[in-house]
Tab-separated table of C-alpha atoms in Angstrom:
chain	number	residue	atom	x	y	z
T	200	UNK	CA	-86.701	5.931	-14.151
T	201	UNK	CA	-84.847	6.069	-10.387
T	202	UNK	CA	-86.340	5.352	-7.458
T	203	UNK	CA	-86.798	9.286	-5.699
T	204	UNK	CA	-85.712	7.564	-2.561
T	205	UNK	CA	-82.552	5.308	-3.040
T	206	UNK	CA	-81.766	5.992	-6.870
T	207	UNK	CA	-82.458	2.183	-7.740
T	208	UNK	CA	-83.813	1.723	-11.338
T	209	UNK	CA	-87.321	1.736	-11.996
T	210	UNK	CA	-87.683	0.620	-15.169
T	211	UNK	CA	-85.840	1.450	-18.655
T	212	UNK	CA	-86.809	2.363	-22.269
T	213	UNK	CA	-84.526	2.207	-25.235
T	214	UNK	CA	-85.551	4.396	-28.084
T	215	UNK	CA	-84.318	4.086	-31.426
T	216	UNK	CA	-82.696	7.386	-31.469
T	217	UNK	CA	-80.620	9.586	-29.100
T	218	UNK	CA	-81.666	12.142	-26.686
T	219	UNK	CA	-80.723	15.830	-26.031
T	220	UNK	CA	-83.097	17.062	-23.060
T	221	UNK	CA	-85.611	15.515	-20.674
T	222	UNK	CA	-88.708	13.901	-20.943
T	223	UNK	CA	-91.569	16.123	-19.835
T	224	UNK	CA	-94.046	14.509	-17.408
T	225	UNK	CA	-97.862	14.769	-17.752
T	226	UNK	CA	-101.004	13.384	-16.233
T	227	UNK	CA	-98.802	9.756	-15.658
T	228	UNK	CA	-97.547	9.764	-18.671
T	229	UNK	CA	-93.785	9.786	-20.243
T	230	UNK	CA	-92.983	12.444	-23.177
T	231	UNK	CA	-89.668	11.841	-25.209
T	232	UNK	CA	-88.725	13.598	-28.140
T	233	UNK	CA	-85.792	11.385	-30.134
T	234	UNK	CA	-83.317	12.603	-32.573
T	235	UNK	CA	-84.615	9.739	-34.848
T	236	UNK	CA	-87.356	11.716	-35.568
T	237	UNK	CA	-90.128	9.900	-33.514
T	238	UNK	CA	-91.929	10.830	-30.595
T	239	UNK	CA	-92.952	8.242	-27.670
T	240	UNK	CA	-95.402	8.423	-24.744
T	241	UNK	CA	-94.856	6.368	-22.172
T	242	UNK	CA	-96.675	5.511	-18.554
T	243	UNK	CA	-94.325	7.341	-15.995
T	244	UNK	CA	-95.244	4.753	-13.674
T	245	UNK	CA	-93.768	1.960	-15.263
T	246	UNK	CA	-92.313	2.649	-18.634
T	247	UNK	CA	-94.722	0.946	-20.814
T	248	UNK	CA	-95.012	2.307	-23.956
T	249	UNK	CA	-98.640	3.856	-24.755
T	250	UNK	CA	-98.212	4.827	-28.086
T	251	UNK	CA	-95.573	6.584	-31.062
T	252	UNK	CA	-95.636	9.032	-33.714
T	253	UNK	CA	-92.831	9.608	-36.375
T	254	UNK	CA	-93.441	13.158	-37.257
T	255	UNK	CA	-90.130	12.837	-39.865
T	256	UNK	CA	-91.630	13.098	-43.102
T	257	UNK	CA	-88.911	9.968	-44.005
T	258	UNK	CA	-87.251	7.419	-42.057
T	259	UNK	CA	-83.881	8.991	-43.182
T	260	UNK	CA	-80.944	9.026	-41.487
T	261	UNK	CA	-77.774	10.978	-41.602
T	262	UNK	CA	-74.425	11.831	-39.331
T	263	UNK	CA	-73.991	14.706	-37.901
T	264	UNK	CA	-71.087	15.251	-35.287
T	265	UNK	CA	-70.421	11.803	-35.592
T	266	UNK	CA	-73.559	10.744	-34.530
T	267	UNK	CA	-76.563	8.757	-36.213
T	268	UNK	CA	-79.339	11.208	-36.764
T	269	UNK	CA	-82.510	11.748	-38.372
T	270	UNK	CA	-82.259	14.336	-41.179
T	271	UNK	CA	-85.332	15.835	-39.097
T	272	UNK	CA	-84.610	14.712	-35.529
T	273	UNK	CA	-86.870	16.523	-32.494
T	274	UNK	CA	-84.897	18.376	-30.502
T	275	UNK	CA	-85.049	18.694	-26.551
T	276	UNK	CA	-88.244	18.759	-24.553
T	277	UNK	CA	-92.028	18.805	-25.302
T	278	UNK	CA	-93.692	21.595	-23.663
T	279	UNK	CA	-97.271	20.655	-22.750
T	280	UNK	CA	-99.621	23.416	-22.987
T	281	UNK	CA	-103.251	24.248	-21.918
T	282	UNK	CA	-103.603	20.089	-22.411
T	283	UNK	CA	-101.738	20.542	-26.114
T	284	UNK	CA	-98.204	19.031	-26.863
T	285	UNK	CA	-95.965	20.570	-29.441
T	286	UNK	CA	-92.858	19.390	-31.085
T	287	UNK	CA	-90.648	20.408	-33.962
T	288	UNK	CA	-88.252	18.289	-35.909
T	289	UNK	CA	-85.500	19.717	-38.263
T	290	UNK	CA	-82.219	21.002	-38.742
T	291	UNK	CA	-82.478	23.870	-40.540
T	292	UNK	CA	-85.394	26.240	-42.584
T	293	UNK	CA	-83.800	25.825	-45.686
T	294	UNK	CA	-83.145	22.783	-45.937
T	295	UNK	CA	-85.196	19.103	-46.598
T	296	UNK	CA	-88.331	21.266	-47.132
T	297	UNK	CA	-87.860	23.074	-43.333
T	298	UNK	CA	-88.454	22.846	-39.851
T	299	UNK	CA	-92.203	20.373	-39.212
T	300	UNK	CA	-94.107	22.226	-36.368
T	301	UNK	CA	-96.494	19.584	-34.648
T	302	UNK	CA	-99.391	19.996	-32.168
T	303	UNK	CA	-100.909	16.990	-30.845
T	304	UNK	CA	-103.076	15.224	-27.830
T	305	UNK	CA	-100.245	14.005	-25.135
T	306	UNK	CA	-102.983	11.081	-24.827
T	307	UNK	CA	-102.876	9.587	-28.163
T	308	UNK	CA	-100.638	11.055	-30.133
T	309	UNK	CA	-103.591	13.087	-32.403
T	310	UNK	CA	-102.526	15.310	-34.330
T	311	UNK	CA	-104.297	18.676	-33.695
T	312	UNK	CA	-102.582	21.097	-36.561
T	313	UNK	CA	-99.185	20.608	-39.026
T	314	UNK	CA	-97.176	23.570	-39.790
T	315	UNK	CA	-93.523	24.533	-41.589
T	316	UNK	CA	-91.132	26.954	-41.126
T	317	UNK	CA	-89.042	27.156	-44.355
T	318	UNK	CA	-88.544	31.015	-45.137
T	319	UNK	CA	-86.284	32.905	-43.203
T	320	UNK	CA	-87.837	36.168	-44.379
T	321	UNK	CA	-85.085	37.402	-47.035
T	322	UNK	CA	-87.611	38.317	-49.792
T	323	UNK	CA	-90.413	40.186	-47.264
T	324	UNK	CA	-89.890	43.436	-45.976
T	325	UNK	CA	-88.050	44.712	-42.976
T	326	UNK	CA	-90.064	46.925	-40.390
T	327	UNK	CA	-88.501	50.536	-39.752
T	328	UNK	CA	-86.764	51.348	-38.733
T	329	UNK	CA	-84.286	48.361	-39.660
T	330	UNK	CA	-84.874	48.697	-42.783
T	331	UNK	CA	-81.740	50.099	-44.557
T	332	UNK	CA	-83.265	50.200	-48.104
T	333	UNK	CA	-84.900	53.195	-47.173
T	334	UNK	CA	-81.401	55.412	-47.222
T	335	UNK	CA	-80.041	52.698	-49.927
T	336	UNK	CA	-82.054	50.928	-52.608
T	337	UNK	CA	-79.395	48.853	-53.457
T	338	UNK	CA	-78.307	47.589	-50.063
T	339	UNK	CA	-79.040	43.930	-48.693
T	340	UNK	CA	-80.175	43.956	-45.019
T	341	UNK	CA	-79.152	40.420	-44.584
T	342	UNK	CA	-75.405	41.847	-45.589
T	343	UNK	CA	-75.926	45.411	-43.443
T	344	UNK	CA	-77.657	44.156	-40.361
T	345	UNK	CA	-77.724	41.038	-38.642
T	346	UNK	CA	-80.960	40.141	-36.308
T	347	UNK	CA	-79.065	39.203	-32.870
T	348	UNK	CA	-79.403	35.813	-32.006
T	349	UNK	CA	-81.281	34.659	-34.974
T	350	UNK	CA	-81.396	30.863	-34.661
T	351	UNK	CA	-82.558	28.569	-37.171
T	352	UNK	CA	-83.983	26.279	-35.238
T	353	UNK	CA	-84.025	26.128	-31.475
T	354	UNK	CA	-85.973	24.801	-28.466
T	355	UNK	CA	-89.537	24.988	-28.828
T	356	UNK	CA	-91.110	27.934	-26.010
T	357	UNK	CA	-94.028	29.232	-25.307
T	358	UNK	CA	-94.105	33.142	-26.167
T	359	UNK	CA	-97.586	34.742	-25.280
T	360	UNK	CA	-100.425	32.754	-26.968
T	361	UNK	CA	-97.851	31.159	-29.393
T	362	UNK	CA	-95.040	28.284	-29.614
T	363	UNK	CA	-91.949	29.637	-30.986
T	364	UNK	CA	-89.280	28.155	-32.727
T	365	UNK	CA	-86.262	30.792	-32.860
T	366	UNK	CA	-88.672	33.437	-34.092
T	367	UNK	CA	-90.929	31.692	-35.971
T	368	UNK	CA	-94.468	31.978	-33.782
T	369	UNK	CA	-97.530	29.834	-34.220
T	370	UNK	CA	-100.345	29.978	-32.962
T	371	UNK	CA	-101.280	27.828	-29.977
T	372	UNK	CA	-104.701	26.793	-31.120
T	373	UNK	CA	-104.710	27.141	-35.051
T	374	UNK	CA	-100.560	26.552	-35.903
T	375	UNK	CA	-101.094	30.267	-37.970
T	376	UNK	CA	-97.493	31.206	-38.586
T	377	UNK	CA	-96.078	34.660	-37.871
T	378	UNK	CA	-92.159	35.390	-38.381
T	379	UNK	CA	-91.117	38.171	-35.945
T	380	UNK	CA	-87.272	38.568	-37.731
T	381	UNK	CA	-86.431	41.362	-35.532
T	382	UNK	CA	-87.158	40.138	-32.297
T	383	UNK	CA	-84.795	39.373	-29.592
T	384	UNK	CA	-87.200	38.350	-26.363
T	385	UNK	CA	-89.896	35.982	-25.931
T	386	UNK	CA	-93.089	36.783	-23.914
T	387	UNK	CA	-93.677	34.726	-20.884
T	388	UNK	CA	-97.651	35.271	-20.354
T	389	UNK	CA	-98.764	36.772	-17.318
T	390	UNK	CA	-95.563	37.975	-15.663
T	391	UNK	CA	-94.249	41.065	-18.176
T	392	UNK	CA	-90.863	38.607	-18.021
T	393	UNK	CA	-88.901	39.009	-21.339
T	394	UNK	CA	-86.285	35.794	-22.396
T	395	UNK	CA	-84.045	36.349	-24.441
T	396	UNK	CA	-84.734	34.445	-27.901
T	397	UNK	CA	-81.456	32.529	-28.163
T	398	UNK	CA	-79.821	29.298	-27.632
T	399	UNK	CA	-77.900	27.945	-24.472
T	400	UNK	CA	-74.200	27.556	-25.742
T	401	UNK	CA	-71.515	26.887	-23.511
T	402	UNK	CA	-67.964	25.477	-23.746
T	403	UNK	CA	-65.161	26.601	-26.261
T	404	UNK	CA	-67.602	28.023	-28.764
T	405	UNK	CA	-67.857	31.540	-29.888
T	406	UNK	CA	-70.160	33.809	-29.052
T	407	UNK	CA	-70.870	32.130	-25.509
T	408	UNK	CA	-74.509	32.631	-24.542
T	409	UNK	CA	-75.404	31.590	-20.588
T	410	UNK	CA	-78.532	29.938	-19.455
T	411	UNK	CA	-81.203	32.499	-18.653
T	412	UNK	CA	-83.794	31.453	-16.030
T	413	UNK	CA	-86.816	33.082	-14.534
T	414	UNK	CA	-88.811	32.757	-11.595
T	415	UNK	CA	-91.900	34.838	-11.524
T	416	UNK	CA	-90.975	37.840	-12.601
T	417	UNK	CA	-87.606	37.680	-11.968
T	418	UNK	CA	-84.740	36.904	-14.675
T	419	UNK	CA	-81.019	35.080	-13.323
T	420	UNK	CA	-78.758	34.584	-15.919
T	421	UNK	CA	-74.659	35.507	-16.197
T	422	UNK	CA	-72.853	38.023	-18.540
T	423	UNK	CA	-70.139	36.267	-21.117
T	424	UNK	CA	-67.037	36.431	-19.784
T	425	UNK	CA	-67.389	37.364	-16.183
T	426	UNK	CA	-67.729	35.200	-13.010
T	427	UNK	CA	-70.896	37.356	-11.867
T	428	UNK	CA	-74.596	36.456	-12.001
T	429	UNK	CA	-77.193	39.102	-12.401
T	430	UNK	CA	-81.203	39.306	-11.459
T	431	UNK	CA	-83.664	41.425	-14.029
T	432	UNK	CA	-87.388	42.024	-12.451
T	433	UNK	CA	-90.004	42.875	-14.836
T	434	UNK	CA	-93.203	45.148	-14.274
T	435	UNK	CA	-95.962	43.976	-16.178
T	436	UNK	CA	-97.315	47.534	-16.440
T	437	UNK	CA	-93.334	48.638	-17.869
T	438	UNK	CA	-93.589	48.404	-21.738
T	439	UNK	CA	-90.325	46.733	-23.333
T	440	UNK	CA	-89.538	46.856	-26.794
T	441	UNK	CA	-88.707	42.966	-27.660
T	442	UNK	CA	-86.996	44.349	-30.618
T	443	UNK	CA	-83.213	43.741	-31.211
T	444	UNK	CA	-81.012	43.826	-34.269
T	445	UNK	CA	-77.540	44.780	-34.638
């Protein structure tokens, strides 16, 4: 932690696993989601640690990108919601029994409701009209169709009344699981504001996908591939169909 007024250091916590996004800040205390799997609170104020919770089902560790990493680290920040914190830790539905959705007190660490996200949908139906089994029997939507932007596992968001994890939605309150495989926006409650459901890639990778902000009920994000930025407003009255597949 840096001093707001002259950048000198504050105090400093090692965890025992790396970091890929901030540490959220709530009522004093310090949130940080490791890629060791664990989860520590700390007191903003002066980095003591209050308490932590390993929600890896195993203390395993693997390398990935040349890096030491859980085989289900937590990824990014931990969105505090309504006085609830939720977390996920995985790499990937399908695999090492899928993707732990958490919900806990940011006080103590309590555990309010476990969840999973290990089916990707391939065995239950499409909705129409994406469905192309209804002109073929014998085709495979999964080999027809692709659902834009489908990621396995990306930041947890808030969408509506739910957390979502690519777009696998739980419920805020009870961790009920709903998999929306068609849609392409998240909900931001209150505003009529649509997000796209994807991750922030940037760099030499294909299929370059800009950071999409929004303020009120305004969206700023860029188009791939040109030096322009561009500002969506939503009407909350305005229906939008959240619906995208290609």
């Amino acid at each position: 932690a840096l001093d707001e007024k002259n950048g000198a250091i504050k105090w400093e916590f090692t965890a025992n696993g790396r970091l890929d996004g901030p540490p959220t800040i709530h009522r004093g205390l310090c949130l940080i989601g490791s890629r060791s799997g664990w989860i520590y609170c700390l007191q903003a104020s002066s980095g003591e640690l209050v308490w932590k919770l390993r929600i890896a089902p195993y203390d395993r560790r693997i390398c990935t990108y040349g890096q030491v990493s859980s085989t289900w680290p937590v990824h990014g920040s931990i969105p505090v919601i309504d006085g609830l914190a939720y977390a996920a830790a995985g790499v990937h539905p399908n695999a090492d029994g899928g993707i732990r959705v958490f919900c806990f007190k940011p006080q103590s660490g309590e555990i309010v409701w476990r969840n999973k996200f290990s089916d990707l949908g391939f065995d239950s139906p499409w909705p129409a009209p994406y469905d192309p089994r209804k002109k073929r029997p014998e085709s495979n939507p999964w080999r027809t169709i692709r659902p834009m932007e489908y990621r396995h596992h990306d930041l947890p968001v808030r969408d509506g009344d739910s957390i979502a994890i690519s777009r696998c939605l739980f419920n805020l309150k009870t961790g009920k699981m709903n998999l929306k495989k068609t849609s392409g926006f998240y909900r931001v409650k209150g505003t009529g504001v649509q997000m796209p459901r994807t991750a922030w890639r940037y760099g030499a990778v294909r299929g370059l996908s800009p950071i999409a902000v929004f303020n009120g009920r305004s969206v700023f994000s860029t188009v791939p591939g040109m030096k322009k930025m561009f500002r969506l407003d939503f009407d909350k009255e305005n229906k939008f169909n959240s619906d995208w597949v290609r």
